[in-house]
Amino acid sequence: MNIDIKYIKNHDKCCNIKEKNKVTYITFPKLEKYSDDLIHGFSTRLGGVSKEHLSAMNLSFTRGDDPDNVMENHRRFAAALGYDEKRLVFSDQVHKTEFHKVTEEDVGKGIVRESDIKEIDGLVTDVRNVPIITFYADCVPLMFYDPVHHVIAMAHSGWKGTVGRIGEKMVSYMGSEYGSKPSDVICVIAPSICQDCYEVSEDVAEQFIEMFGLKEELLYKKPDGKYQLNLHKACEMILLDAGVLREHIDITDICTCCNPEFLFSHRASHGMRGNNAAVMMIR
């Protein structure tokens, strides 16, 4: 890998960059502790076969890519992490806060057969050998693992999902459906856009101010009336409110928008991009 990665300033290291079979991907220390029970990873742009603005590891079928290229990318990414790509279950992300409880009956939906999982921004399961996948290009990937009840979950948290407190709702859902206790849940806030890159309008800022107050670490106003929003901090605050322990949260030190050659970014590319993906599976 010859790309110079820019890390978020004044931040503890969180993302571990790995390579296998020429596929570069990211893992997280707090989830790696459970590697005997859990497969997880976040894709980068490196190691796939897609071309031009989709190069190279685009994992989405919705970005105008050649489906054969996308399938080959999935095959390579799955081989690097150690799961069967044909058993993946896809989400259908629409910036809401609805979840789907994944079962064996869902295996292959979105990749080898049509999916009826619609308007879903979070997947959760306790079924072994069923990999779940969600997609990103600046929005915040939230990853969850309950090592007591062996439950995994992921949620797509853009600004709308964050205002909707999707992280807190997922922790609650894991509790109601599987008996998970918030204090047991391990969480990752994975690579996504940083505060320095994420300018938002006043109407968006007002919704965060109403929820959290005007805190500079979360949101600050610029002379032009626009605001810079820290989605990572907002997601952390929401998870803490949900009862997740601070020592159980990994917060990304890599911004998608700061690293457009390494990760797909909607803002950096002005929409000309593929999708990064987060994958989790219970062994």
Coordinates of C-alpha atoms in Angstrom, one line a residue:
M1 CA 0.0 0.0 0.0
N2 CA 1.6 3.3 -1.2
I3 CA -1.1 5.7 0.0
D4 CA -0.2 8.2 2.7
I5 CA -3.2 8.1 5.1
K6 CA -4.2 11.2 6.9
Y7 CA -5.4 10.6 10.5
I8 CA -7.8 12.7 12.4
K9 CA -5.6 15.1 14.5
N10 CA -5.3 14.8 18.3
H11 CA -6.9 11.4 18.2
D12 CA -6.1 8.0 19.8
K13 CA -5.3 5.3 17.3
C14 CA -8.3 3.1 16.6
C15 CA -8.2 1.7 13.1
N16 CA -5.9 -1.3 12.3
I17 CA -5.0 -1.4 8.6
K18 CA -4.4 -5.0 7.3
E19 CA -3.8 -6.6 4.0
K20 CA -4.4 -10.1 2.7
N21 CA -4.2 -11.4 -0.8
K22 CA -3.7 -7.8 -1.9
V23 CA -7.0 -6.7 -0.3
T24 CA -6.6 -3.9 2.2
Y25 CA -9.1 -3.6 5.0
I26 CA -9.6 -2.1 8.4
T27 CA -10.3 -3.8 11.8
F28 CA -10.9 -2.4 15.3
P29 CA -9.1 -3.3 18.5
K30 CA -12.1 -3.7 20.7
L31 CA -13.7 -6.2 18.3
E32 CA -10.4 -8.0 17.6
K33 CA -10.4 -9.2 21.2
Y34 CA -13.2 -11.5 20.2
S35 CA -11.7 -12.8 17.0
D36 CA -12.3 -16.4 18.0
D37 CA -16.1 -15.7 17.9
L38 CA -16.3 -12.9 15.4
I39 CA -15.3 -11.8 11.9
H40 CA -15.4 -8.1 11.2
G41 CA -13.9 -5.6 8.8
F42 CA -14.3 -2.4 6.9
S43 CA -13.4 -2.2 3.2
T44 CA -11.1 0.3 1.5
R45 CA -10.7 1.2 -2.2
L46 CA -7.7 -1.2 -2.5
G47 CA -7.7 -4.7 -3.9
G48 CA -10.7 -4.8 -6.2
V49 CA -11.3 -4.8 -10.0
S50 CA -13.7 -1.9 -10.6
K51 CA -12.6 0.9 -12.9
E52 CA -12.3 4.7 -13.0
H53 CA -14.2 6.5 -10.2
L54 CA -15.4 3.2 -8.9
S55 CA -11.9 1.8 -8.6
A56 CA -11.2 -0.6 -7.2
M57 CA -13.1 -2.2 -4.3
N58 CA -16.6 -0.9 -5.0
L59 CA -19.0 -3.3 -3.1
S60 CA -22.3 -1.7 -4.2
F61 CA -24.6 -2.9 -7.0
T62 CA -26.3 0.6 -7.0
R63 CA -23.5 2.8 -8.3
G64 CA -23.6 1.9 -12.0
D65 CA -20.8 -0.6 -11.8
D66 CA -20.5 -3.8 -13.9
P67 CA -22.2 -6.5 -11.7
D68 CA -19.5 -9.0 -12.6
N69 CA -16.9 -6.6 -11.1
V70 CA -18.9 -6.1 -8.0
M71 CA -19.3 -9.8 -7.5
E72 CA -15.5 -10.3 -8.0
N73 CA -14.9 -7.5 -5.4
H74 CA -17.2 -9.3 -2.9
R75 CA -15.4 -12.6 -3.6
R76 CA -12.0 -11.0 -2.9
F77 CA -13.2 -9.1 0.2
A78 CA -14.9 -12.3 1.6
A79 CA -11.8 -14.4 1.0
A80 CA -9.6 -11.8 2.9
L81 CA -12.0 -11.7 5.9
G82 CA -13.0 -15.4 5.9
Y83 CA -16.7 -15.7 5.1
D84 CA -18.8 -16.9 2.1
E85 CA -19.9 -13.9 0.1
K86 CA -23.0 -15.8 -1.3
R87 CA -24.4 -15.9 2.3
L88 CA -24.3 -12.1 2.7
V89 CA -27.4 -10.3 3.8
F90 CA -27.6 -6.7 2.5
S91 CA -29.3 -3.7 4.1
D92 CA -31.4 -1.2 2.1
Q93 CA -30.4 2.1 3.6
V94 CA -32.7 5.1 3.4
H95 CA -31.7 7.3 6.4
K96 CA -34.4 6.0 8.8
T97 CA -34.1 4.1 12.1
E98 CA -35.7 0.8 11.2
F99 CA -34.0 -2.5 11.9
H100 CA -34.2 -6.1 10.5
K101 CA -33.7 -9.2 12.6
V102 CA -31.6 -11.4 10.3
T103 CA -32.3 -15.2 10.2
E104 CA -31.1 -18.1 8.2
E105 CA -34.0 -17.5 5.8
D106 CA -32.4 -14.2 4.8
V107 CA -29.1 -15.7 3.6
G108 CA -28.1 -14.4 0.1
K109 CA -30.6 -11.5 0.0
G110 CA -29.2 -8.6 -2.0
I111 CA -26.3 -10.5 -3.5
V112 CA -27.5 -13.8 -5.1
R113 CA -31.2 -13.3 -4.8
E114 CA -33.7 -10.5 -4.6
S115 CA -34.1 -8.9 -1.2
D116 CA -37.4 -8.0 0.5
I117 CA -35.4 -6.2 3.2
K118 CA -36.6 -2.6 2.4
E119 CA -36.2 0.8 4.1
I120 CA -33.8 -0.7 6.7
D121 CA -30.8 1.1 8.2
G122 CA -29.8 -1.5 10.7
L123 CA -29.2 -5.3 10.7
V124 CA -28.9 -7.5 13.8
T125 CA -28.5 -11.3 14.3
D126 CA -27.4 -14.0 16.7
V127 CA -27.2 -16.6 13.9
R128 CA -23.8 -18.1 13.2
N129 CA -22.2 -18.1 9.8
V130 CA -24.5 -15.4 8.4
P131 CA -22.5 -12.3 7.4
I132 CA -24.3 -9.0 7.4
I133 CA -23.2 -6.0 5.4
T134 CA -23.9 -2.3 5.3
F135 CA -22.6 0.4 2.9
Y136 CA -21.0 3.9 3.3
A137 CA -19.3 6.8 1.6
D138 CA -19.2 9.4 4.5
C139 CA -22.0 8.5 6.8
V140 CA -21.1 6.8 10.1
P141 CA -21.0 3.0 10.3
L142 CA -21.9 1.8 13.8
M143 CA -20.9 -1.7 14.7
F144 CA -22.1 -3.6 17.8
Y145 CA -21.2 -6.9 19.5
D146 CA -22.7 -8.4 22.6
P147 CA -20.1 -11.1 23.7
V148 CA -22.5 -12.4 26.4
H149 CA -25.4 -13.3 24.1
H150 CA -23.3 -13.5 20.9
V151 CA -25.3 -10.9 19.0
I152 CA -23.9 -8.6 16.2
A153 CA -25.5 -5.5 14.7
M154 CA -24.7 -2.7 12.4
A155 CA -26.4 0.7 11.8
H156 CA -26.1 3.4 9.2
S157 CA -25.9 6.7 10.9
G158 CA -26.0 9.8 8.6
W159 CA -27.0 13.1 10.1
K160 CA -30.7 12.1 9.9
G161 CA -30.1 8.7 11.6
T162 CA -27.9 10.4 14.2
V163 CA -30.7 13.0 15.1
G164 CA -33.0 10.0 15.2
R165 CA -30.6 8.4 17.8
I166 CA -30.2 5.2 15.8
G167 CA -27.3 4.1 17.9
E168 CA -29.4 4.2 21.1
K169 CA -32.3 2.6 19.4
M170 CA -30.1 -0.3 18.2
V171 CA -28.8 -0.9 21.8
S172 CA -32.4 -0.9 23.0
Y173 CA -33.4 -3.3 20.2
M174 CA -30.6 -5.7 21.1
G175 CA -31.9 -5.7 24.6
S176 CA -35.5 -6.2 23.8
E177 CA -34.9 -8.9 21.1
Y178 CA -31.9 -10.8 22.6
G179 CA -31.5 -9.7 26.2
S180 CA -28.4 -7.7 25.7
K181 CA -27.3 -5.3 28.5
P182 CA -25.9 -2.0 27.3
S183 CA -23.0 -2.3 29.7
D184 CA -21.9 -5.5 27.9
V185 CA -22.2 -4.2 24.3
I186 CA -19.0 -3.4 22.4
C187 CA -19.3 -0.5 19.9
V188 CA -17.3 0.8 17.0
I189 CA -17.7 4.2 15.3
A190 CA -16.1 3.3 12.0
P191 CA -14.4 5.4 9.2
S192 CA -16.6 8.3 8.1
I193 CA -16.5 12.1 7.6
C194 CA -14.7 14.2 10.2
Q195 CA -15.8 17.5 11.7
D196 CA -13.3 19.5 9.7
C197 CA -14.8 18.2 6.5
Y198 CA -18.5 18.1 7.4
E199 CA -20.1 21.5 6.8
V200 CA -23.9 21.6 7.4
S201 CA -26.6 24.2 7.0
E202 CA -28.2 26.1 9.9
D203 CA -31.4 24.0 9.8
V204 CA -29.4 20.8 10.3
A205 CA -27.3 22.4 13.0
E206 CA -30.4 23.5 14.9
Q207 CA -31.6 20.0 15.3
F208 CA -28.3 19.0 16.9
I209 CA -28.3 22.1 19.1
E210 CA -31.8 21.2 20.3
M211 CA -30.6 17.7 21.2
F212 CA -27.2 18.4 22.7
G213 CA -26.8 22.2 23.1
L214 CA -24.1 24.3 21.4
K215 CA -20.9 22.5 22.3
E216 CA -17.9 23.3 20.2
E217 CA -16.5 19.8 20.3
L218 CA -19.8 18.8 18.6
L219 CA -20.7 21.8 16.5
Y220 CA -19.2 25.3 15.8
K221 CA -20.5 28.1 13.7
K222 CA -18.4 29.8 11.0
P223 CA -18.5 33.5 9.9
D224 CA -20.5 32.5 6.8
G225 CA -23.3 31.1 9.0
K226 CA -22.6 27.5 8.2
Y227 CA -21.6 25.0 10.8
Q228 CA -19.0 22.2 11.2
L229 CA -20.6 19.1 12.7
N230 CA -18.8 16.2 14.5
L231 CA -20.9 13.1 13.8
H232 CA -18.4 10.9 15.6
K233 CA -18.9 12.9 18.8
A234 CA -22.7 12.9 18.4
C235 CA -22.7 9.1 18.0
E236 CA -20.5 8.7 21.0
M237 CA -22.7 10.8 23.1
I238 CA -25.8 8.9 22.0
L239 CA -24.2 5.5 22.8
L240 CA -23.1 6.7 26.2
D241 CA -26.7 7.9 26.8
A242 CA -27.8 4.4 25.9
G243 CA -25.7 3.0 28.7
V244 CA -22.7 1.8 26.6
L245 CA -19.5 2.1 28.6
R246 CA -16.9 4.6 27.3
E247 CA -14.2 1.9 27.6
H248 CA -16.3 -0.3 25.2
I249 CA -16.3 2.2 22.3
D250 CA -13.7 2.5 19.5
I251 CA -14.0 5.9 17.7
T252 CA -12.4 6.1 14.2
D253 CA -9.2 8.0 13.6
I254 CA -9.6 8.0 9.8
C255 CA -11.9 10.4 7.8
T256 CA -13.3 9.2 4.5
C257 CA -13.3 12.7 3.0
C258 CA -9.6 13.4 4.1
N259 CA -8.6 10.1 2.4
P260 CA -10.4 9.9 -1.0
E261 CA -7.7 7.7 -2.6
F262 CA -8.0 5.2 0.3
L263 CA -11.8 5.3 1.0
F264 CA -14.8 6.3 -1.0
S265 CA -16.2 9.7 0.0
H266 CA -19.4 11.3 -1.4
R267 CA -18.3 14.8 -0.6
A268 CA -14.7 14.5 -1.8
S269 CA -15.8 13.0 -5.1
H270 CA -18.9 15.1 -5.6
G271 CA -21.0 11.9 -5.8
M272 CA -18.7 10.2 -8.3
R273 CA -17.8 7.1 -6.2
G274 CA -18.4 3.6 -5.2
N275 CA -19.3 2.4 -1.6
N276 CA -17.2 1.2 1.3
A277 CA -18.7 -1.6 3.3
A278 CA -18.8 -2.9 6.9
V279 CA -19.1 -6.7 7.4
M280 CA -19.7 -8.7 10.6
M281 CA -20.3 -12.4 11.2
I282 CA -20.5 -14.7 14.2
R283 CA -18.3 -17.8 13.6

